Coordinates of C-alpha atoms and ligand atoms in Angstrom, one line a residue:
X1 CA -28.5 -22.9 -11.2
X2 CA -29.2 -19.3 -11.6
X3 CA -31.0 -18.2 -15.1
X4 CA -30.9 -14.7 -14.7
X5 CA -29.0 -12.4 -13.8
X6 CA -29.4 -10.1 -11.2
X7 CA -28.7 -6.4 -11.5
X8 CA -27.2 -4.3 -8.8
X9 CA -27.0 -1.0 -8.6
X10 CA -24.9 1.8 -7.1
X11 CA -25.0 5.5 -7.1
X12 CA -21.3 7.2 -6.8
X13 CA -21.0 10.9 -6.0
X14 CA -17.4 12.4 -7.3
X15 CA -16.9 14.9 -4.6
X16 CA -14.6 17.3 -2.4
X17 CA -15.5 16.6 1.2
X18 CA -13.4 16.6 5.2
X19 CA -12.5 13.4 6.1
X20 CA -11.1 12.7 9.1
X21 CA -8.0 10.0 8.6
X22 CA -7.0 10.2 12.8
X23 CA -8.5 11.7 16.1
X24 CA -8.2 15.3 15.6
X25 CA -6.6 14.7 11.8
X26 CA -9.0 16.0 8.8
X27 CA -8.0 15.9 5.4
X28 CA -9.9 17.7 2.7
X29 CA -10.1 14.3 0.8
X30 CA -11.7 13.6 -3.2
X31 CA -13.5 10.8 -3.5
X32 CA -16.7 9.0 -3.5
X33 CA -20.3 9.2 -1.3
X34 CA -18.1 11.4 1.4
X35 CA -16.0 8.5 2.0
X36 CA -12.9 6.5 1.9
X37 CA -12.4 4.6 0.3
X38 CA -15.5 4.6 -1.6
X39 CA -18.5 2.4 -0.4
X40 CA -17.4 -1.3 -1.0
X41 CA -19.4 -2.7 -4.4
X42 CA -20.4 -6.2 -3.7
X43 CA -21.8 -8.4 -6.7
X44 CA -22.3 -12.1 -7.2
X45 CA -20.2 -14.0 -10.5
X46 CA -22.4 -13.4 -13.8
X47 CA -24.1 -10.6 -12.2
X48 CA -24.5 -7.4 -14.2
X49 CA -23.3 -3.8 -12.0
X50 CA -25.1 -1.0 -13.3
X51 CA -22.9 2.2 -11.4
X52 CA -24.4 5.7 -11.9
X53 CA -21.2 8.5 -11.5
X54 CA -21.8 12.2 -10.9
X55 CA -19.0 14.2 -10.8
X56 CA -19.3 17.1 -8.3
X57 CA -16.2 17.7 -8.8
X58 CA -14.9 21.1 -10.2
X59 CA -12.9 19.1 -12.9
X60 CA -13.4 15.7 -15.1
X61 CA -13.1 12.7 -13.9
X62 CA -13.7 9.0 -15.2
X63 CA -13.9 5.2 -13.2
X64 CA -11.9 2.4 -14.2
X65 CA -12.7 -1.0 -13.1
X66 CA -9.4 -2.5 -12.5
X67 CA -9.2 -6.3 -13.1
X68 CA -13.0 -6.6 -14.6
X69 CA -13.6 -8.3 -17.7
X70 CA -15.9 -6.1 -18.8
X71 CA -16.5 -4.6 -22.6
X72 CA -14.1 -2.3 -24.1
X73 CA -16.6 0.4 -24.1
X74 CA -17.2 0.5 -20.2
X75 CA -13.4 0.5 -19.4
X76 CA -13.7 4.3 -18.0
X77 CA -10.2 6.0 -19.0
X78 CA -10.2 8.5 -22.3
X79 CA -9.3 6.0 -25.0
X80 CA -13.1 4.7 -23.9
X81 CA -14.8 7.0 -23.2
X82 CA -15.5 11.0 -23.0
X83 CA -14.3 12.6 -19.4
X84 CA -17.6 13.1 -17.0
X85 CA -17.5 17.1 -16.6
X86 CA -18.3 18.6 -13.4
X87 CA -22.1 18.3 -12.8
X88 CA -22.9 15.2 -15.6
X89 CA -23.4 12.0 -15.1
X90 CA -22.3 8.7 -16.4
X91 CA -23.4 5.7 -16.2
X92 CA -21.7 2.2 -16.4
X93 CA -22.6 -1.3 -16.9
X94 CA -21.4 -4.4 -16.8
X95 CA -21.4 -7.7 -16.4
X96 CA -18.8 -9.3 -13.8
X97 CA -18.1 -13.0 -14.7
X98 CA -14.9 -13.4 -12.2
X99 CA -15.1 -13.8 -8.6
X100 CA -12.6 -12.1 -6.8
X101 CA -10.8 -8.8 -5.6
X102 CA -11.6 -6.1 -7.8
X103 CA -11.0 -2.0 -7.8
X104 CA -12.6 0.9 -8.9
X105 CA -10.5 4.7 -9.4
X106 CA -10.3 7.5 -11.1
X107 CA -8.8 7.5 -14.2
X108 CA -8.8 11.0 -14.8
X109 CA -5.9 13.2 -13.3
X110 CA -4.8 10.1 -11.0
X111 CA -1.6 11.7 -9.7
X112 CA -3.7 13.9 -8.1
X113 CA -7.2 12.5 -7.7
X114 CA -6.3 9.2 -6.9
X115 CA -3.9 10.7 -4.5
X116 CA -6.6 12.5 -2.4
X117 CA -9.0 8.8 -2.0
X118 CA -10.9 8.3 -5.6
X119 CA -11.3 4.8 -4.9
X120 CA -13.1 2.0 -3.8
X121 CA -13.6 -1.7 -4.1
X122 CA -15.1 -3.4 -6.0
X123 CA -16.0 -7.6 -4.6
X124 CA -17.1 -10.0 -6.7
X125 CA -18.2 -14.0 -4.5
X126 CA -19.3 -17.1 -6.1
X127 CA -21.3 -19.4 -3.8
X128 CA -18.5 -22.1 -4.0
X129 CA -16.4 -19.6 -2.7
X130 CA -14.4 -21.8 0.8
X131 CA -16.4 -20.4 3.9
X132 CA -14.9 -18.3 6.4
X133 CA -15.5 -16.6 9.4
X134 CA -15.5 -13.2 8.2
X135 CA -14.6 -11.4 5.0
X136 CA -13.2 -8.0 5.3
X137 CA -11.4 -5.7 2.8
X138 CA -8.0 -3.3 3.4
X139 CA -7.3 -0.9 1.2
X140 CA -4.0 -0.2 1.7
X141 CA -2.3 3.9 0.9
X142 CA -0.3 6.7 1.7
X143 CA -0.5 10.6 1.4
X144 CA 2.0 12.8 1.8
X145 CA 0.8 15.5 3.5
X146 CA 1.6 19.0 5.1
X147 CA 2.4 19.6 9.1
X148 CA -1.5 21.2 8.4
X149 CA -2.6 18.0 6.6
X150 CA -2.7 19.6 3.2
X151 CA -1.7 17.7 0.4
X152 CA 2.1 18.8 0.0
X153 CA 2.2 20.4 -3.6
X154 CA 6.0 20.3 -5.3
X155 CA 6.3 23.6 -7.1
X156 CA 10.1 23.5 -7.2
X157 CA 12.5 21.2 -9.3
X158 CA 13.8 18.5 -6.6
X159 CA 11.1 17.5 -5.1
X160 CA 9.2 17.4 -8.6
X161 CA 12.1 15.5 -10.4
X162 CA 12.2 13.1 -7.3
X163 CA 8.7 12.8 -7.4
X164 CA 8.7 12.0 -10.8
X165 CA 11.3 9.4 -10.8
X166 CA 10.4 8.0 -7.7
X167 CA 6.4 8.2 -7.8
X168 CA 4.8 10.0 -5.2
X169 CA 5.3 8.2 -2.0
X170 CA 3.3 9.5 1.6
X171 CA 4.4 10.4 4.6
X172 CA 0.7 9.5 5.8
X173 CA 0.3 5.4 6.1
X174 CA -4.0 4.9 5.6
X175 CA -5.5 1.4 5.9
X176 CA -9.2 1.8 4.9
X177 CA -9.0 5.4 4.7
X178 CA -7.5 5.4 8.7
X179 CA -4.4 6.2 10.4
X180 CA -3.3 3.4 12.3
X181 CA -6.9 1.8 12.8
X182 CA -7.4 -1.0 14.9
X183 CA -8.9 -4.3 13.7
X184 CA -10.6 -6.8 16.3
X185 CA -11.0 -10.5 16.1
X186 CA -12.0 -13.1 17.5
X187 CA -10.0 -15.8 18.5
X188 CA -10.7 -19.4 17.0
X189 CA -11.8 -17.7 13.5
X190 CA -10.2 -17.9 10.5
X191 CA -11.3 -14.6 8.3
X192 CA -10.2 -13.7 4.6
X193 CA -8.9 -10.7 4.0
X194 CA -8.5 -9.0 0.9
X195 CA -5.8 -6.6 0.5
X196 CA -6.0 -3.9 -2.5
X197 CA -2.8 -1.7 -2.9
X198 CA -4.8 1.7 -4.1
X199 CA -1.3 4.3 -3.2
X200 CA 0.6 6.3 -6.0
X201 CA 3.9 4.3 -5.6
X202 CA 4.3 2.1 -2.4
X203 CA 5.2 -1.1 -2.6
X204 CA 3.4 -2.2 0.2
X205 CA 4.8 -6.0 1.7
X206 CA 2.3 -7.4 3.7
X207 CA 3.4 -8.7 6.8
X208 CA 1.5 -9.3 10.1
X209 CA 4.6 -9.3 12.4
X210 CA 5.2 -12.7 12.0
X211 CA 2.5 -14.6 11.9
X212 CA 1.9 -17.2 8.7
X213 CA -0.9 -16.5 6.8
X214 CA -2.4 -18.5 3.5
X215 CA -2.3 -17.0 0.3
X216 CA -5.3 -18.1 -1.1
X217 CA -6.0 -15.3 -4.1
X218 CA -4.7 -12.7 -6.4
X219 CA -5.9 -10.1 -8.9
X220 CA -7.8 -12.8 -10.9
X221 CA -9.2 -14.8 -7.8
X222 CA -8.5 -17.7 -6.4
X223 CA -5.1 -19.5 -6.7
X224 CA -5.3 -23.5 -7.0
X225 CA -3.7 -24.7 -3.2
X226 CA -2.6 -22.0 -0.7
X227 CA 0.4 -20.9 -0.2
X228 CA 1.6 -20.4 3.5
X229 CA 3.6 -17.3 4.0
X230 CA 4.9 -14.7 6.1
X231 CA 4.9 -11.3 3.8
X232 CA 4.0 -11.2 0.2
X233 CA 4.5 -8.2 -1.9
X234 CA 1.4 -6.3 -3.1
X235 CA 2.5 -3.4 -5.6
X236 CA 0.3 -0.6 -6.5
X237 CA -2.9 -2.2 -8.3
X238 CA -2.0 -5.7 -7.0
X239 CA -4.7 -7.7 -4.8
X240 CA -4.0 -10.2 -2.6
X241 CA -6.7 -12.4 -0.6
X242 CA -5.2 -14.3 2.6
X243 CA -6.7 -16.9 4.7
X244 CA -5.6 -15.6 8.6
X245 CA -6.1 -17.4 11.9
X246 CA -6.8 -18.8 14.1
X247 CA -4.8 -16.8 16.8
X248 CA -5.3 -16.9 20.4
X249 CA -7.2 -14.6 22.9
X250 CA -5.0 -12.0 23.9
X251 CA -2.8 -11.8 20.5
X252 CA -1.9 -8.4 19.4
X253 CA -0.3 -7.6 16.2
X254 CA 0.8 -5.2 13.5
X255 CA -0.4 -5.1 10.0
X256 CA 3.3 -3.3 9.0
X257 CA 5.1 -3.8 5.4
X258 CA 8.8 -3.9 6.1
X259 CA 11.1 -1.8 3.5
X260 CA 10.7 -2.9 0.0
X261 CA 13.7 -1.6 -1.6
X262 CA 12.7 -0.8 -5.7
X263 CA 15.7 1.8 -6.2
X264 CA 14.3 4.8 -5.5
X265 CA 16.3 8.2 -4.9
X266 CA 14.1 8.1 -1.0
X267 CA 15.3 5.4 1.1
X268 CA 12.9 2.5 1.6
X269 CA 11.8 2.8 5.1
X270 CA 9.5 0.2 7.1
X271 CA 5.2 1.3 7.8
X272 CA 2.5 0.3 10.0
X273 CA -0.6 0.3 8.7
X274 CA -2.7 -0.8 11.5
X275 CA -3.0 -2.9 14.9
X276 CA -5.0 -6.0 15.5
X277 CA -6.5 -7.0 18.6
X278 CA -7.1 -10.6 19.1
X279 CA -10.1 -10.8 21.9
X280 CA -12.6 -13.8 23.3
X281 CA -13.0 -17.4 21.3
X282 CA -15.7 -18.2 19.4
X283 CA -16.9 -21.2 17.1
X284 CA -15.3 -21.4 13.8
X285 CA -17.3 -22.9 10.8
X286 CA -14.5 -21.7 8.4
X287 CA -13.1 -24.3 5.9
X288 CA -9.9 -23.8 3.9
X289 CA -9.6 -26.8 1.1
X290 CA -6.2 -28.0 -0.2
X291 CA -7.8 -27.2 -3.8
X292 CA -9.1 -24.5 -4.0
X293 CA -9.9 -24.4 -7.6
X294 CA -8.2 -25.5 -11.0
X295 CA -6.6 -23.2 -13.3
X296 CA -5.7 -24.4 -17.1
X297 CA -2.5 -23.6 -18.3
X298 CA -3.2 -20.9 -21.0
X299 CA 0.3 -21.6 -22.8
X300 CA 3.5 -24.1 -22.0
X301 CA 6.7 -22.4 -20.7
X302 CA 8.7 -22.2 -24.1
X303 CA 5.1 -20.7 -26.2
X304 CA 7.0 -18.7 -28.7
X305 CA 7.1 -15.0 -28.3
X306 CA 4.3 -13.1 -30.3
X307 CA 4.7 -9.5 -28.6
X308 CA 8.2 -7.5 -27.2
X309 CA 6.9 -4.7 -24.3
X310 CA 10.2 -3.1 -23.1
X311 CA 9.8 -0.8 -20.1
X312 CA 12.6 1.9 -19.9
X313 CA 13.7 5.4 -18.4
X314 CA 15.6 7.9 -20.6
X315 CA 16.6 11.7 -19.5
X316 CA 14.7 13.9 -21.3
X317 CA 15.4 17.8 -21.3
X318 CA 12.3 19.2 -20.4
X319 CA 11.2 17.7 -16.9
X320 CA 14.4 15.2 -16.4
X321 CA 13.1 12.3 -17.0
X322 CA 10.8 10.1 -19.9
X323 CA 9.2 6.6 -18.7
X324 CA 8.4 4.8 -21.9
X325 CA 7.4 1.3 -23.4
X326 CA 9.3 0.5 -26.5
X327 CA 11.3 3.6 -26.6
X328 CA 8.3 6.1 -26.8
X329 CA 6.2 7.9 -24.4
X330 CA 2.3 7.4 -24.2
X331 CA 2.6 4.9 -27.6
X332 CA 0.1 3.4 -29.7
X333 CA 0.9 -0.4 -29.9
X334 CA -0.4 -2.7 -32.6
X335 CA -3.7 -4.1 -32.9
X336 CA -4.3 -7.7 -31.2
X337 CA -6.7 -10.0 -32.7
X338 CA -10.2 -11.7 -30.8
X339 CA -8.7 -15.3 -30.4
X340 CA -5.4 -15.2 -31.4
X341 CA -3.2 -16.3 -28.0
X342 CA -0.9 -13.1 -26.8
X343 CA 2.9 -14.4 -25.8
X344 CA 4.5 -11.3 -24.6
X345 CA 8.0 -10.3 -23.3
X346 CA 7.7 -7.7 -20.7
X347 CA 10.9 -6.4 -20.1
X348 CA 12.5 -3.6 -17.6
X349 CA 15.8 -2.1 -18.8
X350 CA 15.8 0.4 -16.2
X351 CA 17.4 0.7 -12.8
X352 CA 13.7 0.3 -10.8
X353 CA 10.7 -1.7 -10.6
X354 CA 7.6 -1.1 -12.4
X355 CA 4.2 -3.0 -11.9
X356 CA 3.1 -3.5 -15.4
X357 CA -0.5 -3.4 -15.9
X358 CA -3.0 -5.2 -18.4
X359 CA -6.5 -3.5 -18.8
X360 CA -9.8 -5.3 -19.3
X361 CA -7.9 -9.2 -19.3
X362 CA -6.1 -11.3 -16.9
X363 CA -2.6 -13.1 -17.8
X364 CA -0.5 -15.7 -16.9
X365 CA 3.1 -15.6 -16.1
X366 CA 4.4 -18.8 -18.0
X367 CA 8.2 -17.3 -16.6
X368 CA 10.3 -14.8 -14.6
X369 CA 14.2 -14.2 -16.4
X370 CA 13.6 -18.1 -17.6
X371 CA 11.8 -19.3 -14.2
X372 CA 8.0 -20.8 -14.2
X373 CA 6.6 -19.0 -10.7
X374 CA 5.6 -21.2 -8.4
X375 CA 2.3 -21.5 -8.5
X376 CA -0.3 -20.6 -11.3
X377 CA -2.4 -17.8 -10.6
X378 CA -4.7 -15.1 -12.9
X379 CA -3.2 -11.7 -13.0
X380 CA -4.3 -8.1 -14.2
X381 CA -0.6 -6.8 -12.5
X382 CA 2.6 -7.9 -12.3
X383 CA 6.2 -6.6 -10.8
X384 CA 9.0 -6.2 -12.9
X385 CA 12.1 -5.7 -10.8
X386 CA 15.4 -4.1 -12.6
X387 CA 16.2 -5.8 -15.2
X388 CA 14.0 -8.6 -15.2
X389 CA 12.0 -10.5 -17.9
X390 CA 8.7 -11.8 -17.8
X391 CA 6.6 -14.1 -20.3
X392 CA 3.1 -13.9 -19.9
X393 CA 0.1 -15.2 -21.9
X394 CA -3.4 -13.9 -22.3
X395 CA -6.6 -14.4 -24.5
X396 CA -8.4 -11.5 -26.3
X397 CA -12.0 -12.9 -26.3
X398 CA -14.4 -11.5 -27.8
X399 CA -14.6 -7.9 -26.4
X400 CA -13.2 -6.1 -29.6
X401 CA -12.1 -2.3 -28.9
X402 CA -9.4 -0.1 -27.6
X403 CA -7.3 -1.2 -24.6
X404 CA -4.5 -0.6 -22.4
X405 CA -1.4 -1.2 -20.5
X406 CA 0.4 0.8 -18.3
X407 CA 2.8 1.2 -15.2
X408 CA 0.5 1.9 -12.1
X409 CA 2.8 3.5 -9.9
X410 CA 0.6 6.5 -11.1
X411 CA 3.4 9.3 -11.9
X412 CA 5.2 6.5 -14.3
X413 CA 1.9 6.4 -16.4
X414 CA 1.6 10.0 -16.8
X415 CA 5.2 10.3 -17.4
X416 CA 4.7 8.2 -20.7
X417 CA 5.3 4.6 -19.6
X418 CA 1.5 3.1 -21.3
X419 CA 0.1 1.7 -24.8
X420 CA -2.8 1.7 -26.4
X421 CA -4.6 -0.9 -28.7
X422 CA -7.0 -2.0 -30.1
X423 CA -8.4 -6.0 -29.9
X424 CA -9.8 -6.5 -33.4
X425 CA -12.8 -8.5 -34.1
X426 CA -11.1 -10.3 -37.7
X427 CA -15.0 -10.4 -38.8
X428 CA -15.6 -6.8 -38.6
X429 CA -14.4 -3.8 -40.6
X430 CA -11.6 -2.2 -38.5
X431 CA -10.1 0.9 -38.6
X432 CA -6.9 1.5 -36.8
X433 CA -7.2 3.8 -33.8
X434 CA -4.6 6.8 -34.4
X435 CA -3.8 9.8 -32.8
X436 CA -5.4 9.0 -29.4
X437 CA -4.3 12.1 -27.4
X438 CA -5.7 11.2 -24.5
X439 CA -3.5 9.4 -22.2
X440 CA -5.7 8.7 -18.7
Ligands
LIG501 CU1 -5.8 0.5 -12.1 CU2 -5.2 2.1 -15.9 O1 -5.4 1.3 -13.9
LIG502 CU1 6.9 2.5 -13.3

């Protein structure tokens, strides 16, 4: 039993730097310590991350720890917090009581700085986590860049309206901050990888030509008994953790997501991310249980309704298009109170998907249009195709202050479709939060 907790620390520079994506390819990427992604920050459960930010960047910028339960205060996006001018510092702490697969980004001008690689990951064990061979993380993203490798800018209506509607979709497939980067392994292992969708807009299915894999994780961690697959769906700000092997010597694969069609104006079109190389056996201690852990049912199916989100697309006169939640742009939603158990109806009445996204608290879907999902799993993100319903529940514990929820294909958010709110302690004075202009 541990008794303390341990702190770890990390120092992340915010800066413009060359990055080289492909042989001859360099990039004039944003991001963190001159690399992307970002260096990989690796806690233990109930350990507290203490992350100093400098921002040499020649405009603000702020990091959000997506899927960390962590205090309201510490969130990183301007409802929280002041933007980190070029040459301050900030720093953030935290404690991180989940284990799992966990992000960090900007949260400050995301079309573009998440865009040009403000991210990183963020990877949270627990001893009892099942052994494997190897643990590695993909961060899986596209740029869309110039003949020159410049980021393409739209100035004119078209591509900016389509853009807009569509999200920002790359011509440029990166796995790890690489073009098409080869991964080696050994046969006989079984390795977990943990896949983090960190692009604008793509919809990225994961699929390793063929070959089953186990679904052993999402956002919130570990599911309860794996689930054997061959592609799941990771939308932007999803995670997925997969159990994968044992393959034989010789094996050679692609890590590809076929078309995911989410009704955009751009035709859906198939990517490769990456190639992996299966070379010489070795001994396998790995060890994937039936159960992996046990997750209580925050709510029954039929929990009555306690919150409506509706997620919608109207025209609008000035830029073509408004993405909103409950019929406004960049709302302010009603407070929530510390303990009271959140029912909500996310729906999408428009014609496309939209991963919906819960700051600061993980959910679970009790149904899809009337449907329990298969198997019970935490999540911070969840896909809403066209006209599609979900019911989810969560639990405002005791972390009192001013939250969000949002679309994360990243042009949707700026384009209105997010709410703030505040999770009121009923024991304290409160003060409703108005005229938050801020909507990063
Ligand atoms: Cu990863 Cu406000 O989101
Ligand atoms: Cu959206």
């Amino acid at each position: 039993m541990k008794n303390q907790s341990t702190v770890v620390t990390y120092n992340l520079e915010a800066s413009q730097f060359p990055w080289e994506i492909a042989a001859g390819k360099t990039i004039s990427a944003w991001g963190f310590n001159g690399q992307l992604p970002g260096p990989t920050i690796k806690a233990k459960k109930g350990d507290t991350v203490v992350v100093r930010v400098k921002n040499s960047l020649t405009e603000p910028t702020m990091v959000h720890w997506h899927g960390v339960r962590l205090p309201a205060v510490m969130d990183g996006t301007g409802d929280s917090q002041k933007p980190i001018l070029p040459g301050e510092e900030y720093e953030y702490s935290f404690v991180v009581p989940d284990a799992g697969t966990f992000w960090y980004h900007s949260h400050a001008n995301e079309t573009v700085q998440m865009e040009r690689g403000m991210y990183g990951a963020l990877i949270v064990e627990d001893p009892s986590d099942p052994t494997f061979d190897n643990d590695r993380v993909f961060m899986v993203d596209d740029m869309k860049l110039t003949k020159n490798n410049e980021f393409l800018e739209h100035g004119w209506f078209l591509p900016k309206f389509i853009e807009r509607h569509d999200g920002r979709e790359g011509n440029v497939a990166l796995l790890n901050g690489k073009e098409m980067p080869i991964v080696t392994l050994n046969a006989g292992q079984t390795e977990r990888w943990r896949f983090i969708n960190a692009s604008s807009a793509r919809y990225f299915v994961l699929h390793l030509g063929g070959h089953t894999f186990q679904l052993i994780g999402t956002d919130g961690g570990l599911i309860e008994t794996p689930q054997v697959l061959t592609k799941v769906l990771i939308t932007p700000g999803e995670r997925i953790d997969i159990a994968v092997g044992a393959f034989e010597d010789g094996d050679t694969f692609s890590i590809e997501s076929p078309p995911y069609d989410r009704t955009t104006f751009l035709k859906a079109s198939k990517k490769t991310y990456g190639t992996v190389n299966v070379v010489a056996v070795k001994a396998s201690t790995a060890y994937v249980p039936i159960s992996l852990r046990e997750i209580e049912a925050l709510a029954p199916q039929d929990a009555e309704v306690t919150r409506k989100v509706k997620l919608s697309v109207a025209p609008n006169l000035k830029n073509g298009l408004d993405f909103r939640v409950n019929d406004r742009t960049h709302m302010n939603d009603a407070p929530v109170f510390v303990g009271d158990l959140q029912v909500w109806e996310v729906s999408n009445t428009s014609l496309m998907d939209h991963p919906f996204h819960l700051h600061g608290f993980f959910f679970q879907v009790l149904e899809e249009n009337g449907k329990a999902p298969g198997y019970k799993a935490w999540k911070d993100t969840i896909n809403l195709k066209p006209r599609t319903t979900v019911k989810i529940a969560w639990m405002p514990d005791n972390r009192p202050g001013r939250w969000m929820y949002h679309c994360h294909i990243i042009e949707h958010h700026e384009a209105g479709m997010m709410a703030s709110f505040d999770v009121v302690d009923r024991s304290k004075p409160y003060m409703l939060s108005t005229a938050h202009h801020c909507h990063s």
